[in-house]
PDB file of C-alpha atoms in Angstrom:
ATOM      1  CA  UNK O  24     -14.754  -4.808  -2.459  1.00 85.00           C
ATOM      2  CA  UNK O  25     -12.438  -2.218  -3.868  1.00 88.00           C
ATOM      3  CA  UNK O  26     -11.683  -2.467  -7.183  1.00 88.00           C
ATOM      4  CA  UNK O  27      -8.797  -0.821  -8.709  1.00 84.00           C
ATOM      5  CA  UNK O  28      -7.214  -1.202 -12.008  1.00 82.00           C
ATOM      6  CA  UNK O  29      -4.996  -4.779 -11.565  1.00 79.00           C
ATOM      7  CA  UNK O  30      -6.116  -5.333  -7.951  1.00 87.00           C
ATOM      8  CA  UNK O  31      -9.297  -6.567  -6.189  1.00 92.00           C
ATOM      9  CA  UNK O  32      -9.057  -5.906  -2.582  1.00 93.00           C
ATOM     10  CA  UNK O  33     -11.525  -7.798  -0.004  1.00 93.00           C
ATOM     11  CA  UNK O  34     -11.728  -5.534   2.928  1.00 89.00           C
ATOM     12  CA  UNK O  35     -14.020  -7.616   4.780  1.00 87.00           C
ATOM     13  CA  UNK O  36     -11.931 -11.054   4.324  1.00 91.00           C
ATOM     14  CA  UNK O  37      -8.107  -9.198   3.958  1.00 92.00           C
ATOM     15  CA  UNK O  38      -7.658 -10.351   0.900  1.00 94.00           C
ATOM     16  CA  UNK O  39      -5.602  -9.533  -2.188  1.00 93.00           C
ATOM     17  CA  UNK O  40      -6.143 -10.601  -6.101  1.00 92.00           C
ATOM     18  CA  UNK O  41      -4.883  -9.649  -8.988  1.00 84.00           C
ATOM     19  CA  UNK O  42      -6.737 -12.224 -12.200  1.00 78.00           C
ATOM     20  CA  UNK O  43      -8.206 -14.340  -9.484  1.00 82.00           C
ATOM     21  CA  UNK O  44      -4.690 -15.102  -7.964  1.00 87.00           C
ATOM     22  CA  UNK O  45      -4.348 -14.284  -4.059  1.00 92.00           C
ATOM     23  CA  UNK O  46      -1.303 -12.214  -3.340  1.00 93.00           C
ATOM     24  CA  UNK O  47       0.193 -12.973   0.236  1.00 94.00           C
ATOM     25  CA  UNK O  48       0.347  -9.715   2.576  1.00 94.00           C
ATOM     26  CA  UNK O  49       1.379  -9.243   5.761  1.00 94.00           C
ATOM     27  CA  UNK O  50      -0.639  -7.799   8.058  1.00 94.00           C
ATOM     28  CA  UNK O  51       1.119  -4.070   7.976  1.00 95.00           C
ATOM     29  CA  UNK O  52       1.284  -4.405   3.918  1.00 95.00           C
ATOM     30  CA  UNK O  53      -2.939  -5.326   3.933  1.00 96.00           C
ATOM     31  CA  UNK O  54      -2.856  -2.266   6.262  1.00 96.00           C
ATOM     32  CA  UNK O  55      -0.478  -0.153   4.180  1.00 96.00           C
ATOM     33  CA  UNK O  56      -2.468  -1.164   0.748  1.00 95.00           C
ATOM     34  CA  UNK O  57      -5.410  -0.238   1.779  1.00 95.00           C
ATOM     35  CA  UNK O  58      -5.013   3.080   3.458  1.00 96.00           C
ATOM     36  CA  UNK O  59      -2.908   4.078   0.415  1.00 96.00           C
ATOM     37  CA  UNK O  60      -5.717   2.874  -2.394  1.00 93.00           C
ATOM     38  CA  UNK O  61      -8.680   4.600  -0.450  1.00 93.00           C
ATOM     39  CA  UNK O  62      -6.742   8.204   0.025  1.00 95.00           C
ATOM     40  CA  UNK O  63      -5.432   6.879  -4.379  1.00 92.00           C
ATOM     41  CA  UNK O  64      -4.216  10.317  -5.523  1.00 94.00           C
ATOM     42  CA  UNK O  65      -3.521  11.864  -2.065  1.00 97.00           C
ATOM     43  CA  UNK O  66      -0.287  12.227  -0.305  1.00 97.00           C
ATOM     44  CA  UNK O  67       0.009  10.947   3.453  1.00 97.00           C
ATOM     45  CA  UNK O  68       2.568  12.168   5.637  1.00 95.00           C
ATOM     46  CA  UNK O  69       4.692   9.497   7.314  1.00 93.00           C
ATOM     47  CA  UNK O  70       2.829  10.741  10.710  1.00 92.00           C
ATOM     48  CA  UNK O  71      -0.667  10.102   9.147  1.00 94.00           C
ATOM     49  CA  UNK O  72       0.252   6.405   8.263  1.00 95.00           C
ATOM     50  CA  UNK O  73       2.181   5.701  10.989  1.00 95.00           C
ATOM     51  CA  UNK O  74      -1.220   6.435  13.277  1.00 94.00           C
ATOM     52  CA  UNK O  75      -3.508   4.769  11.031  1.00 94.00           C
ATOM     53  CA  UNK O  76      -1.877   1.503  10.492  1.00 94.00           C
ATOM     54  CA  UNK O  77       0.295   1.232  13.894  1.00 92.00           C
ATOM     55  CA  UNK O  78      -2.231   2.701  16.199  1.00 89.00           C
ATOM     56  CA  UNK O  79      -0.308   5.247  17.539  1.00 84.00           C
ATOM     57  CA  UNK O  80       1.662   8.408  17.757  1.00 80.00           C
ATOM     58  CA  UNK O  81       4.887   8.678  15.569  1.00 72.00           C
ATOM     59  CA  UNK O  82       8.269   8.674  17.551  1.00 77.00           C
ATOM     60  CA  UNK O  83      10.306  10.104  15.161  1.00 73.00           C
ATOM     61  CA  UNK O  84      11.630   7.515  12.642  1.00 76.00           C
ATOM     62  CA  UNK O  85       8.715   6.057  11.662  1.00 80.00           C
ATOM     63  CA  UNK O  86       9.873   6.691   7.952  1.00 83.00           C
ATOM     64  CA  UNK O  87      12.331   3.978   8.109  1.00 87.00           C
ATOM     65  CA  UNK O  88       9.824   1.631   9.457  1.00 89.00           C
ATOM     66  CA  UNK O  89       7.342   2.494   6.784  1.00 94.00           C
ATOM     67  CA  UNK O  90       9.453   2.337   4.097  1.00 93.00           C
ATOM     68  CA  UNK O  91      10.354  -1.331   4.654  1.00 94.00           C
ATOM     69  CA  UNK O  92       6.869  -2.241   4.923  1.00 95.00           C
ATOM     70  CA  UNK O  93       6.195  -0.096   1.736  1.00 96.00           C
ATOM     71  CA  UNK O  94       9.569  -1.482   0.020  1.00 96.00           C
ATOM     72  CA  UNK O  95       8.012  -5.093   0.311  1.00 95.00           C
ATOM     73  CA  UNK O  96       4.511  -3.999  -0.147  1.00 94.00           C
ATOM     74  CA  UNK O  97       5.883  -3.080  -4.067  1.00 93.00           C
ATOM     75  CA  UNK O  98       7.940  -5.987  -4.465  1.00 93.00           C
ATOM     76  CA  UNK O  99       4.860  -8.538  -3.886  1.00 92.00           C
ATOM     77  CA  UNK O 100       2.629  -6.153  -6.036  1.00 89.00           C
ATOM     78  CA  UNK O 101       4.966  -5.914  -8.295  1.00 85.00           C
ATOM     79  CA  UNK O 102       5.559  -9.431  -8.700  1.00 86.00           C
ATOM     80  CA  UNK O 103       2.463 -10.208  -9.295  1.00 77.00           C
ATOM     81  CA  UNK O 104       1.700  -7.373 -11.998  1.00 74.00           C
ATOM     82  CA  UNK O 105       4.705  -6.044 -13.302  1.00 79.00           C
ATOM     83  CA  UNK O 106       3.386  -3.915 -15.493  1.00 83.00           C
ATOM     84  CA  UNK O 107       0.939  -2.515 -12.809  1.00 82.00           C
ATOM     85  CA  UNK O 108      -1.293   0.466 -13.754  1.00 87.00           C
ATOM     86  CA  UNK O 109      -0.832   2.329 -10.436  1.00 88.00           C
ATOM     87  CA  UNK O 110       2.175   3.196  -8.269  1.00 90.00           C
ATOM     88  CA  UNK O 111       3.090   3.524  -4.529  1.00 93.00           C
ATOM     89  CA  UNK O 112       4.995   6.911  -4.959  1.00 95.00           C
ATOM     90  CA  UNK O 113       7.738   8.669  -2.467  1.00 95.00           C
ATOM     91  CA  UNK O 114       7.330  12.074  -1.904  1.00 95.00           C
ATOM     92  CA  UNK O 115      10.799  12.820  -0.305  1.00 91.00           C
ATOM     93  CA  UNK O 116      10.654  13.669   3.490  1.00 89.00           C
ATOM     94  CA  UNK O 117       6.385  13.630   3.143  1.00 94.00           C
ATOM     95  CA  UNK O 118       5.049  10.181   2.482  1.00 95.00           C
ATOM     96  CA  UNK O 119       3.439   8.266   0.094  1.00 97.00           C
ATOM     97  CA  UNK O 120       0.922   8.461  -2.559  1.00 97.00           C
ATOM     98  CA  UNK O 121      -1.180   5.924  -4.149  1.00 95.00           C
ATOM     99  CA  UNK O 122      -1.690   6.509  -7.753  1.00 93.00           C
ATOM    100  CA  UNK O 123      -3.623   5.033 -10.691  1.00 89.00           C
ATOM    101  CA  UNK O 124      -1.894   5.304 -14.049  1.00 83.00           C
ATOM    102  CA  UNK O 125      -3.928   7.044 -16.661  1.00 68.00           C
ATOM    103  CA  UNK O 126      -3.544   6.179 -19.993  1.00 51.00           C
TER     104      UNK O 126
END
């Protein structure tokens, strides 16, 4: 299990709680979540996700087709803890970064 401030994630089973209620992923969003919360605090270029969760090389415009999934990735998440103490972060024409909210 990974356990991260507001989320439990269940590698093992694909599974996503937040107090013991299951949040519904898709398959590329399970994918998405958890490569972003194991590299929490590290920026990954489009071209690094894009291989890890699709399997293969980028084409060119695999931003667009990450940012959907990561678009509806936060809206679930966010649903389900609005006041979340991490963030799925842009960094503009990069990628994305995981990150736990220190308070």
């Amino acid at each position: 299990m990974l356990s991260l401030p507001g989320l439990e994630i269940y590698p093992g089973r694909r599974k996503i709680y937040r107090d013991r209620r299951e949040i519904n992923l898709t398959t590329k969003e399970y994918d998405l979540l958890c490569l972003l919360a194991t590299n929490r605090g590290q920026v990954l270029t489009y071209d690094q996700i894009y291989r890890k969760v699709w399997g293969e090389d980028a084409y060119g415009d695999e931003s667009n087709a990450i940012g959907c999934h990561i678009r509806h990735l936060r809206e679930k998440l966010y649903e389900a803890e609005p006041d979340a103490p991490f963030t799925i972060r842009c960094v503009r024409e990069v990628g994305y970064c995981f990150e736990v909210n220190s308070e």
